Amino acid sequence: LADGNLDLENRASTSGNDPSGNPVSDLSDDPNDPVDGDGDRGDTSDDDGDPDDPTSLIIPAMAVEKTAVGIPTTASSGTPGNLDVTYHLVIRNTGNDDLTNLSLIEDIASQFGGAFVRIVGTPAIVNSTATDDPEISVDFNGETDPEIFDNAGGNTNRLRAREAVTVEMVVETNPSSPTAIFVNGLLANSAVGSSNAVDTGRLLFDTSDDTDEGTNSDPNGDGSPDDPTLVALTLELSGTVYVDTNGNGVQDPGEVG
């Protein structure tokens, strides 16, 4: 069970008889806990003057998820043939150690090749339960500057246990580029997140997983699925195909369709 700070706590107990046959008992103490509490707060049943701090188990862990939202749409730039792809990236504290110095690296240009055109606007946080949200870097461009978060100066951020931040990012792509990099006809992309665990001092890394992809591959063997996010650069077409005999752009009576 976790305490109010979501620390996993454990305490052992021992009992026996002293040389006179009197029963004696004691609860274990964590020597690394400087508080030296004497039993549970509000519980005086073991107030024997012997510190009995429970032993806390702190597990630092994080996960990064990346999914494509909807289907590609006609590029907002108006460039014929180009498509905008919207992504959601989630960085989540899956352990019970606070995480700070959040980082999210998106080197899209090297993964898309010529299919990458630009980042549309600036990424934005669209959902968060974070104690302290990260700041978005205005210099992020998915190419020469792949860092989405800005930890410079006095900027701070913190994710406590079970907290998460979702970032939305829009990428303009060129499906017809001769240097586009496709994997089985699809664009494939992964982001890499990192953070500092406060209590344990560990530096954590995780490669994004596409939670909609379904195969849960784990190429780096860290126990966390790392499937790349796959996108098909196609548009859904709707309407009627007809022979526009008079070229007026309208299906007139008698024009077959």
PDB file of N, CA, C and O in Angstrom, residues 97-152:
ATOM      1  N   ASP A  97       8.521   8.369  -7.736  1.00  0.00           N
ATOM      2  CA  ASP A  97       9.550   9.371  -7.454  1.00  0.00           C
ATOM      3  C   ASP A  97       9.247  10.589  -8.321  1.00  0.00           C
ATOM      4  O   ASP A  97       9.033  10.446  -9.534  1.00  0.00           O
ATOM      5  N   ASP A  98       9.198  11.779  -7.728  1.00  0.00           N
ATOM      6  CA  ASP A  98       8.928  12.987  -8.507  1.00  0.00           C
ATOM      7  C   ASP A  98       9.949  13.140  -9.629  1.00  0.00           C
ATOM      8  O   ASP A  98      11.142  12.843  -9.454  1.00  0.00           O
ATOM      9  N   LEU A  99       9.477  13.623 -10.796  1.00  0.00           N
ATOM     10  CA  LEU A  99      10.339  13.825 -11.958  1.00  0.00           C
ATOM     11  C   LEU A  99      10.430  15.312 -12.281  1.00  0.00           C
ATOM     12  O   LEU A  99       9.426  16.016 -12.306  1.00  0.00           O
ATOM     13  N   THR A 100      11.661  15.784 -12.538  1.00  0.00           N
ATOM     14  CA  THR A 100      11.891  17.169 -12.943  1.00  0.00           C
ATOM     15  C   THR A 100      12.794  17.186 -14.175  1.00  0.00           C
ATOM     16  O   THR A 100      13.223  16.148 -14.667  1.00  0.00           O
ATOM     17  N   ASN A 101      13.083  18.407 -14.670  1.00  0.00           N
ATOM     18  CA  ASN A 101      13.924  18.578 -15.863  1.00  0.00           C
ATOM     19  C   ASN A 101      13.430  17.703 -17.012  1.00  0.00           C
ATOM     20  O   ASN A 101      14.199  16.985 -17.666  1.00  0.00           O
ATOM     21  N   LEU A 102      12.131  17.784 -17.269  1.00  0.00           N
ATOM     22  CA  LEU A 102      11.534  16.990 -18.338  1.00  0.00           C
ATOM     23  C   LEU A 102      12.088  17.412 -19.692  1.00  0.00           C
ATOM     24  O   LEU A 102      12.244  18.602 -19.976  1.00  0.00           O
ATOM     25  N   SER A 103      12.355  16.414 -20.522  1.00  0.00           N
ATOM     26  CA  SER A 103      12.868  16.670 -21.867  1.00  0.00           C
ATOM     27  C   SER A 103      12.110  15.799 -22.850  1.00  0.00           C
ATOM     28  O   SER A 103      11.765  14.650 -22.547  1.00  0.00           O
ATOM     29  N   LEU A 104      11.824  16.344 -24.039  1.00  0.00           N
ATOM     30  CA  LEU A 104      11.134  15.596 -25.086  1.00  0.00           C
ATOM     31  C   LEU A 104      11.792  15.935 -26.420  1.00  0.00           C
ATOM     32  O   LEU A 104      11.677  17.049 -26.919  1.00  0.00           O
ATOM     33  N   ILE A 105      12.537  14.961 -26.959  1.00  0.00           N
ATOM     34  CA  ILE A 105      13.297  15.170 -28.196  1.00  0.00           C
ATOM     35  C   ILE A 105      12.530  14.604 -29.376  1.00  0.00           C
ATOM     36  O   ILE A 105      12.168  13.427 -29.396  1.00  0.00           O
ATOM     37  N   GLU A 106      12.284  15.462 -30.384  1.00  0.00           N
ATOM     38  CA  GLU A 106      11.574  15.067 -31.601  1.00  0.00           C
ATOM     39  C   GLU A 106      12.413  15.440 -32.811  1.00  0.00           C
ATOM     40  O   GLU A 106      12.287  16.530 -33.364  1.00  0.00           O
ATOM     41  N   ASP A 107      13.284  14.534 -33.233  1.00  0.00           N
ATOM     42  CA  ASP A 107      14.127  14.765 -34.412  1.00  0.00           C
ATOM     43  C   ASP A 107      13.394  14.213 -35.628  1.00  0.00           C
ATOM     44  O   ASP A 107      13.761  13.183 -36.194  1.00  0.00           O
ATOM     45  N   ILE A 108      12.354  14.908 -36.028  1.00  0.00           N
ATOM     46  CA  ILE A 108      11.476  14.413 -37.084  1.00  0.00           C
ATOM     47  C   ILE A 108      12.157  14.420 -38.445  1.00  0.00           C
ATOM     48  O   ILE A 108      11.984  13.504 -39.250  1.00  0.00           O
ATOM     49  N   ALA A 109      12.941  15.441 -38.717  1.00  0.00           N
ATOM     50  CA  ALA A 109      13.560  15.583 -40.036  1.00  0.00           C
ATOM     51  C   ALA A 109      14.416  14.376 -40.389  1.00  0.00           C
ATOM     52  O   ALA A 109      14.380  13.890 -41.527  1.00  0.00           O
ATOM     53  N   SER A 110      15.195  13.872 -39.437  1.00  0.00           N
ATOM     54  CA  SER A 110      16.070  12.735 -39.737  1.00  0.00           C
ATOM     55  C   SER A 110      15.285  11.452 -39.938  1.00  0.00           C
ATOM     56  O   SER A 110      15.758  10.524 -40.605  1.00  0.00           O
ATOM     57  N   GLN A 111      14.074  11.367 -39.380  1.00  0.00           N
ATOM     58  CA  GLN A 111      13.272  10.151 -39.510  1.00  0.00           C
ATOM     59  C   GLN A 111      12.340  10.180 -40.726  1.00  0.00           C
ATOM     60  O   GLN A 111      12.014   9.137 -41.281  1.00  0.00           O
ATOM     61  N   PHE A 112      11.907  11.383 -41.109  1.00  0.00           N
ATOM     62  CA  PHE A 112      11.012  11.518 -42.263  1.00  0.00           C
ATOM     63  C   PHE A 112      11.767  11.754 -43.562  1.00  0.00           C
ATOM     64  O   PHE A 112      11.206  11.577 -44.640  1.00  0.00           O
ATOM     65  N   GLY A 113      13.022  12.198 -43.486  1.00  0.00           N
ATOM     66  CA  GLY A 113      13.746  12.554 -44.698  1.00  0.00           C
ATOM     67  C   GLY A 113      13.063  13.701 -45.404  1.00  0.00           C
ATOM     68  O   GLY A 113      12.574  14.653 -44.772  1.00  0.00           O
ATOM     69  N   GLY A 114      12.982  13.624 -46.725  1.00  0.00           N
ATOM     70  CA  GLY A 114      12.383  14.691 -47.519  1.00  0.00           C
ATOM     71  C   GLY A 114      10.906  14.885 -47.292  1.00  0.00           C
ATOM     72  O   GLY A 114      10.336  15.905 -47.720  1.00  0.00           O
ATOM     73  N   ALA A 115      10.250  13.945 -46.633  1.00  0.00           N
ATOM     74  CA  ALA A 115       8.815  14.098 -46.362  1.00  0.00           C
ATOM     75  C   ALA A 115       8.557  15.171 -45.308  1.00  0.00           C
ATOM     76  O   ALA A 115       7.448  15.698 -45.218  1.00  0.00           O
ATOM     77  N   PHE A 116       9.581  15.507 -44.498  1.00  0.00           N
ATOM     78  CA  PHE A 116       9.405  16.549 -43.494  1.00  0.00           C
ATOM     79  C   PHE A 116       9.530  17.919 -44.143  1.00  0.00           C
ATOM     80  O   PHE A 116      10.506  18.215 -44.833  1.00  0.00           O
ATOM     81  N   VAL A 117       8.535  18.768 -43.891  1.00  0.00           N
ATOM     82  CA  VAL A 117       8.551  20.137 -44.419  1.00  0.00           C
ATOM     83  C   VAL A 117       8.789  21.134 -43.294  1.00  0.00           C
ATOM     84  O   VAL A 117       9.721  21.927 -43.329  1.00  0.00           O
ATOM     85  N   ARG A 118       7.948  21.078 -42.254  1.00  0.00           N
ATOM     86  CA  ARG A 118       8.083  22.035 -41.151  1.00  0.00           C
ATOM     87  C   ARG A 118       7.159  21.652 -40.011  1.00  0.00           C
ATOM     88  O   ARG A 118       6.249  20.829 -40.169  1.00  0.00           O
ATOM     89  N   ILE A 119       7.414  22.263 -38.843  1.00  0.00           N
ATOM     90  CA  ILE A 119       6.478  22.211 -37.723  1.00  0.00           C
ATOM     91  C   ILE A 119       5.503  23.363 -37.910  1.00  0.00           C
ATOM     92  O   ILE A 119       5.913  24.511 -38.113  1.00  0.00           O
ATOM     93  N   VAL A 120       4.235  23.064 -37.890  1.00  0.00           N
ATOM     94  CA  VAL A 120       3.212  24.086 -38.083  1.00  0.00           C
ATOM     95  C   VAL A 120       2.944  24.786 -36.748  1.00  0.00           C
ATOM     96  O   VAL A 120       2.454  24.174 -35.800  1.00  0.00           O
ATOM     97  N   GLY A 121       3.297  26.058 -36.667  1.00  0.00           N
ATOM     98  CA  GLY A 121       3.103  26.799 -35.426  1.00  0.00           C
ATOM     99  C   GLY A 121       4.022  26.294 -34.327  1.00  0.00           C
ATOM    100  O   GLY A 121       5.116  25.791 -34.581  1.00  0.00           O
ATOM    101  N   THR A 122       3.576  26.394 -33.093  1.00  0.00           N
ATOM    102  CA  THR A 122       4.335  25.944 -31.923  1.00  0.00           C
ATOM    103  C   THR A 122       3.543  24.877 -31.202  1.00  0.00           C
ATOM    104  O   THR A 122       2.332  25.039 -31.021  1.00  0.00           O
ATOM    105  N   PRO A 123       4.170  23.770 -30.799  1.00  0.00           N
ATOM    106  CA  PRO A 123       3.451  22.756 -30.028  1.00  0.00           C
ATOM    107  C   PRO A 123       2.804  23.379 -28.795  1.00  0.00           C
ATOM    108  O   PRO A 123       3.268  24.408 -28.287  1.00  0.00           O
ATOM    109  N   ALA A 124       1.752  22.731 -28.300  1.00  0.00           N
ATOM    110  CA  ALA A 124       1.027  23.276 -27.149  1.00  0.00           C
ATOM    111  C   ALA A 124       0.613  22.147 -26.215  1.00  0.00           C
ATOM    112  O   ALA A 124       0.344  21.024 -26.654  1.00  0.00           O
ATOM    113  N   ILE A 125       0.563  22.453 -24.924  1.00  0.00           N
ATOM    114  CA  ILE A 125       0.057  21.498 -23.941  1.00  0.00           C
ATOM    115  C   ILE A 125      -1.471  21.533 -24.003  1.00  0.00           C
ATOM    116  O   ILE A 125      -2.084  22.573 -23.802  1.00  0.00           O
ATOM    117  N   VAL A 126      -2.075  20.387 -24.308  1.00  0.00           N
ATOM    118  CA  VAL A 126      -3.529  20.329 -24.449  1.00  0.00           C
ATOM    119  C   VAL A 126      -4.197  19.601 -23.286  1.00  0.00           C
ATOM    120  O   VAL A 126      -5.424  19.655 -23.139  1.00  0.00           O
ATOM    121  N   ASN A 127      -3.408  18.930 -22.460  1.00  0.00           N
ATOM    122  CA  ASN A 127      -3.961  18.282 -21.272  1.00  0.00           C
ATOM    123  C   ASN A 127      -2.832  18.061 -20.268  1.00  0.00           C
ATOM    124  O   ASN A 127      -1.715  17.719 -20.665  1.00  0.00           O
ATOM    125  N   SER A 128      -3.105  18.274 -18.997  1.00  0.00           N
ATOM    126  CA  SER A 128      -2.052  18.104 -17.997  1.00  0.00           C
ATOM    127  C   SER A 128      -2.632  17.909 -16.611  1.00  0.00           C
ATOM    128  O   SER A 128      -3.627  18.521 -16.236  1.00  0.00           O
ATOM    129  N   THR A 129      -1.975  17.021 -15.856  1.00  0.00           N
ATOM    130  CA  THR A 129      -2.255  16.877 -14.426  1.00  0.00           C
ATOM    131  C   THR A 129      -0.983  17.172 -13.634  1.00  0.00           C
ATOM    132  O   THR A 129      -0.905  16.859 -12.450  1.00  0.00           O
ATOM    133  N   ALA A 130       0.009  17.768 -14.295  1.00  0.00           N
ATOM    134  CA  ALA A 130       1.311  18.009 -13.677  1.00  0.00           C
ATOM    135  C   ALA A 130       1.220  18.997 -12.525  1.00  0.00           C
ATOM    136  O   ALA A 130       0.428  19.951 -12.555  1.00  0.00           O
ATOM    137  N   THR A 131       2.044  18.770 -11.518  1.00  0.00           N
ATOM    138  CA  THR A 131       2.186  19.739 -10.430  1.00  0.00           C
ATOM    139  C   THR A 131       2.761  21.037 -10.958  1.00  0.00           C
ATOM    140  O   THR A 131       2.362  22.130 -10.536  1.00  0.00           O
ATOM    141  N   ASP A 132       3.679  20.942 -11.929  1.00  0.00           N
ATOM    142  CA  ASP A 132       4.302  22.116 -12.552  1.00  0.00           C
ATOM    143  C   ASP A 132       4.528  21.789 -14.020  1.00  0.00           C
ATOM    144  O   ASP A 132       5.351  20.938 -14.355  1.00  0.00           O
ATOM    145  N   ASP A 133       3.771  22.447 -14.914  1.00  0.00           N
ATOM    146  CA  ASP A 133       3.883  22.172 -16.349  1.00  0.00           C
ATOM    147  C   ASP A 133       5.238  22.605 -16.898  1.00  0.00           C
ATOM    148  O   ASP A 133       5.785  23.643 -16.492  1.00  0.00           O
ATOM    149  N   PRO A 134       5.773  21.850 -17.866  1.00  0.00           N
ATOM    150  CA  PRO A 134       6.983  22.308 -18.559  1.00  0.00           C
ATOM    151  C   PRO A 134       6.642  23.459 -19.498  1.00  0.00           C
ATOM    152  O   PRO A 134       5.493  23.591 -19.953  1.00  0.00           O
ATOM    153  N   GLU A 135       7.631  24.299 -19.776  1.00  0.00           N
ATOM    154  CA  GLU A 135       7.450  25.362 -20.766  1.00  0.00           C
ATOM    155  C   GLU A 135       7.789  24.814 -22.157  1.00  0.00           C
ATOM    156  O   GLU A 135       8.689  23.993 -22.305  1.00  0.00           O
ATOM    157  N   ILE A 136       7.063  25.286 -23.163  1.00  0.00           N
ATOM    158  CA  ILE A 136       7.314  24.872 -24.545  1.00  0.00           C
ATOM    159  C   ILE A 136       8.371  25.773 -25.159  1.00  0.00           C
ATOM    160  O   ILE A 136       8.304  27.001 -25.045  1.00  0.00           O
ATOM    161  N   SER A 137       9.332  25.175 -25.832  1.00  0.00           N
ATOM    162  CA  SER A 137      10.398  25.945 -26.468  1.00  0.00           C
ATOM    163  C   SER A 137       9.901  26.562 -27.773  1.00  0.00           C
ATOM    164  O   SER A 137       9.399  25.859 -28.654  1.00  0.00           O
ATOM    165  N   VAL A 138      10.059  27.863 -27.888  1.00  0.00           N
ATOM    166  CA  VAL A 138       9.660  28.553 -29.128  1.00  0.00           C
ATOM    167  C   VAL A 138      10.672  28.300 -30.230  1.00  0.00           C
ATOM    168  O   VAL A 138      10.410  28.610 -31.403  1.00  0.00           O
ATOM    169  N   ASP A 139      11.836  27.723 -29.889  1.00  0.00           N
ATOM    170  CA  ASP A 139      12.872  27.458 -30.889  1.00  0.00           C
ATOM    171  C   ASP A 139      12.759  26.064 -31.491  1.00  0.00           C
ATOM    172  O   ASP A 139      13.477  25.741 -32.447  1.00  0.00           O
ATOM    173  N   PHE A 140      11.881  25.235 -30.958  1.00  0.00           N
ATOM    174  CA  PHE A 140      11.736  23.874 -31.475  1.00  0.00           C
ATOM    175  C   PHE A 140      11.319  23.900 -32.940  1.00  0.00           C
ATOM    176  O   PHE A 140      10.367  24.590 -33.307  1.00  0.00           O
ATOM    177  N   ASN A 141      12.044  23.137 -33.778  1.00  0.00           N
ATOM    178  CA  ASN A 141      11.683  23.078 -35.194  1.00  0.00           C
ATOM    179  C   ASN A 141      11.724  21.663 -35.765  1.00  0.00           C
ATOM    180  O   ASN A 141      11.544  21.475 -36.973  1.00  0.00           O
ATOM    181  N   GLY A 142      11.982  20.662 -34.909  1.00  0.00           N
ATOM    182  CA  GLY A 142      11.978  19.279 -35.375  1.00  0.00           C
ATOM    183  C   GLY A 142      13.159  18.905 -36.232  1.00  0.00           C
ATOM    184  O   GLY A 142      13.205  17.803 -36.802  1.00  0.00           O
ATOM    185  N   GLU A 143      14.142  19.799 -36.310  1.00  0.00           N
ATOM    186  CA  GLU A 143      15.297  19.546 -37.196  1.00  0.00           C
ATOM    187  C   GLU A 143      16.583  19.972 -36.499  1.00  0.00           C
ATOM    188  O   GLU A 143      17.233  19.163 -35.832  1.00  0.00           O
ATOM    189  N   THR A 144      16.946  21.246 -36.610  1.00  0.00           N
ATOM    190  CA  THR A 144      18.172  21.717 -35.967  1.00  0.00           C
ATOM    191  C   THR A 144      17.994  21.900 -34.465  1.00  0.00           C
ATOM    192  O   THR A 144      18.971  21.901 -33.713  1.00  0.00           O
ATOM    193  N   ASP A 145      16.760  22.091 -34.009  1.00  0.00           N
ATOM    194  CA  ASP A 145      16.457  22.176 -32.578  1.00  0.00           C
ATOM    195  C   ASP A 145      15.310  21.211 -32.281  1.00  0.00           C
ATOM    196  O   ASP A 145      14.132  21.550 -32.433  1.00  0.00           O
ATOM    197  N   PRO A 146      15.636  19.990 -31.831  1.00  0.00           N
ATOM    198  CA  PRO A 146      14.601  18.956 -31.638  1.00  0.00           C
ATOM    199  C   PRO A 146      13.987  18.912 -30.238  1.00  0.00           C
ATOM    200  O   PRO A 146      13.179  18.030 -29.965  1.00  0.00           O
ATOM    201  N   GLU A 147      14.375  19.838 -29.338  1.00  0.00           N
ATOM    202  CA  GLU A 147      13.871  19.816 -27.956  1.00  0.00           C
ATOM    203  C   GLU A 147      12.565  20.595 -27.844  1.00  0.00           C
ATOM    204  O   GLU A 147      12.525  21.803 -28.107  1.00  0.00           O
ATOM    205  N   ILE A 148      11.494  19.893 -27.440  1.00  0.00           N
ATOM    206  CA  ILE A 148      10.185  20.536 -27.330  1.00  0.00           C
ATOM    207  C   ILE A 148      10.071  21.388 -26.070  1.00  0.00           C
ATOM    208  O   ILE A 148       9.446  22.453 -26.081  1.00  0.00           O
ATOM    209  N   PHE A 149      10.670  20.946 -24.965  1.00  0.00           N
ATOM    210  CA  PHE A 149      10.559  21.674 -23.704  1.00  0.00           C
ATOM    211  C   PHE A 149      11.713  22.651 -23.520  1.00  0.00           C
ATOM    212  O   PHE A 149      12.803  22.448 -24.042  1.00  0.00           O
ATOM    213  N   ASP A 150      11.460  23.694 -22.762  1.00  0.00           N
ATOM    214  CA  ASP A 150      12.465  24.719 -22.491  1.00  0.00           C
ATOM    215  C   ASP A 150      12.797  24.709 -20.997  1.00  0.00           C
ATOM    216  O   ASP A 150      12.000  25.146 -20.175  1.00  0.00           O
ATOM    217  N   ASN A 151      13.977  24.190 -20.659  1.00  0.00           N
ATOM    218  CA  ASN A 151      14.417  24.134 -19.267  1.00  0.00           C
ATOM    219  C   ASN A 151      15.430  25.233 -18.930  1.00  0.00           C
ATOM    220  O   ASN A 151      16.099  25.171 -17.893  1.00  0.00           O
ATOM    221  N   ALA A 152      15.538  26.221 -19.813  1.00  0.00           N
ATOM    222  CA  ALA A 152      16.532  27.276 -19.614  1.00  0.00           C
ATOM    223  C   ALA A 152      16.104  28.251 -18.528  1.00  0.00           C
ATOM    224  O   ALA A 152      14.926  28.366 -18.178  1.00  0.00           O
TER     225      ALA A 152
END
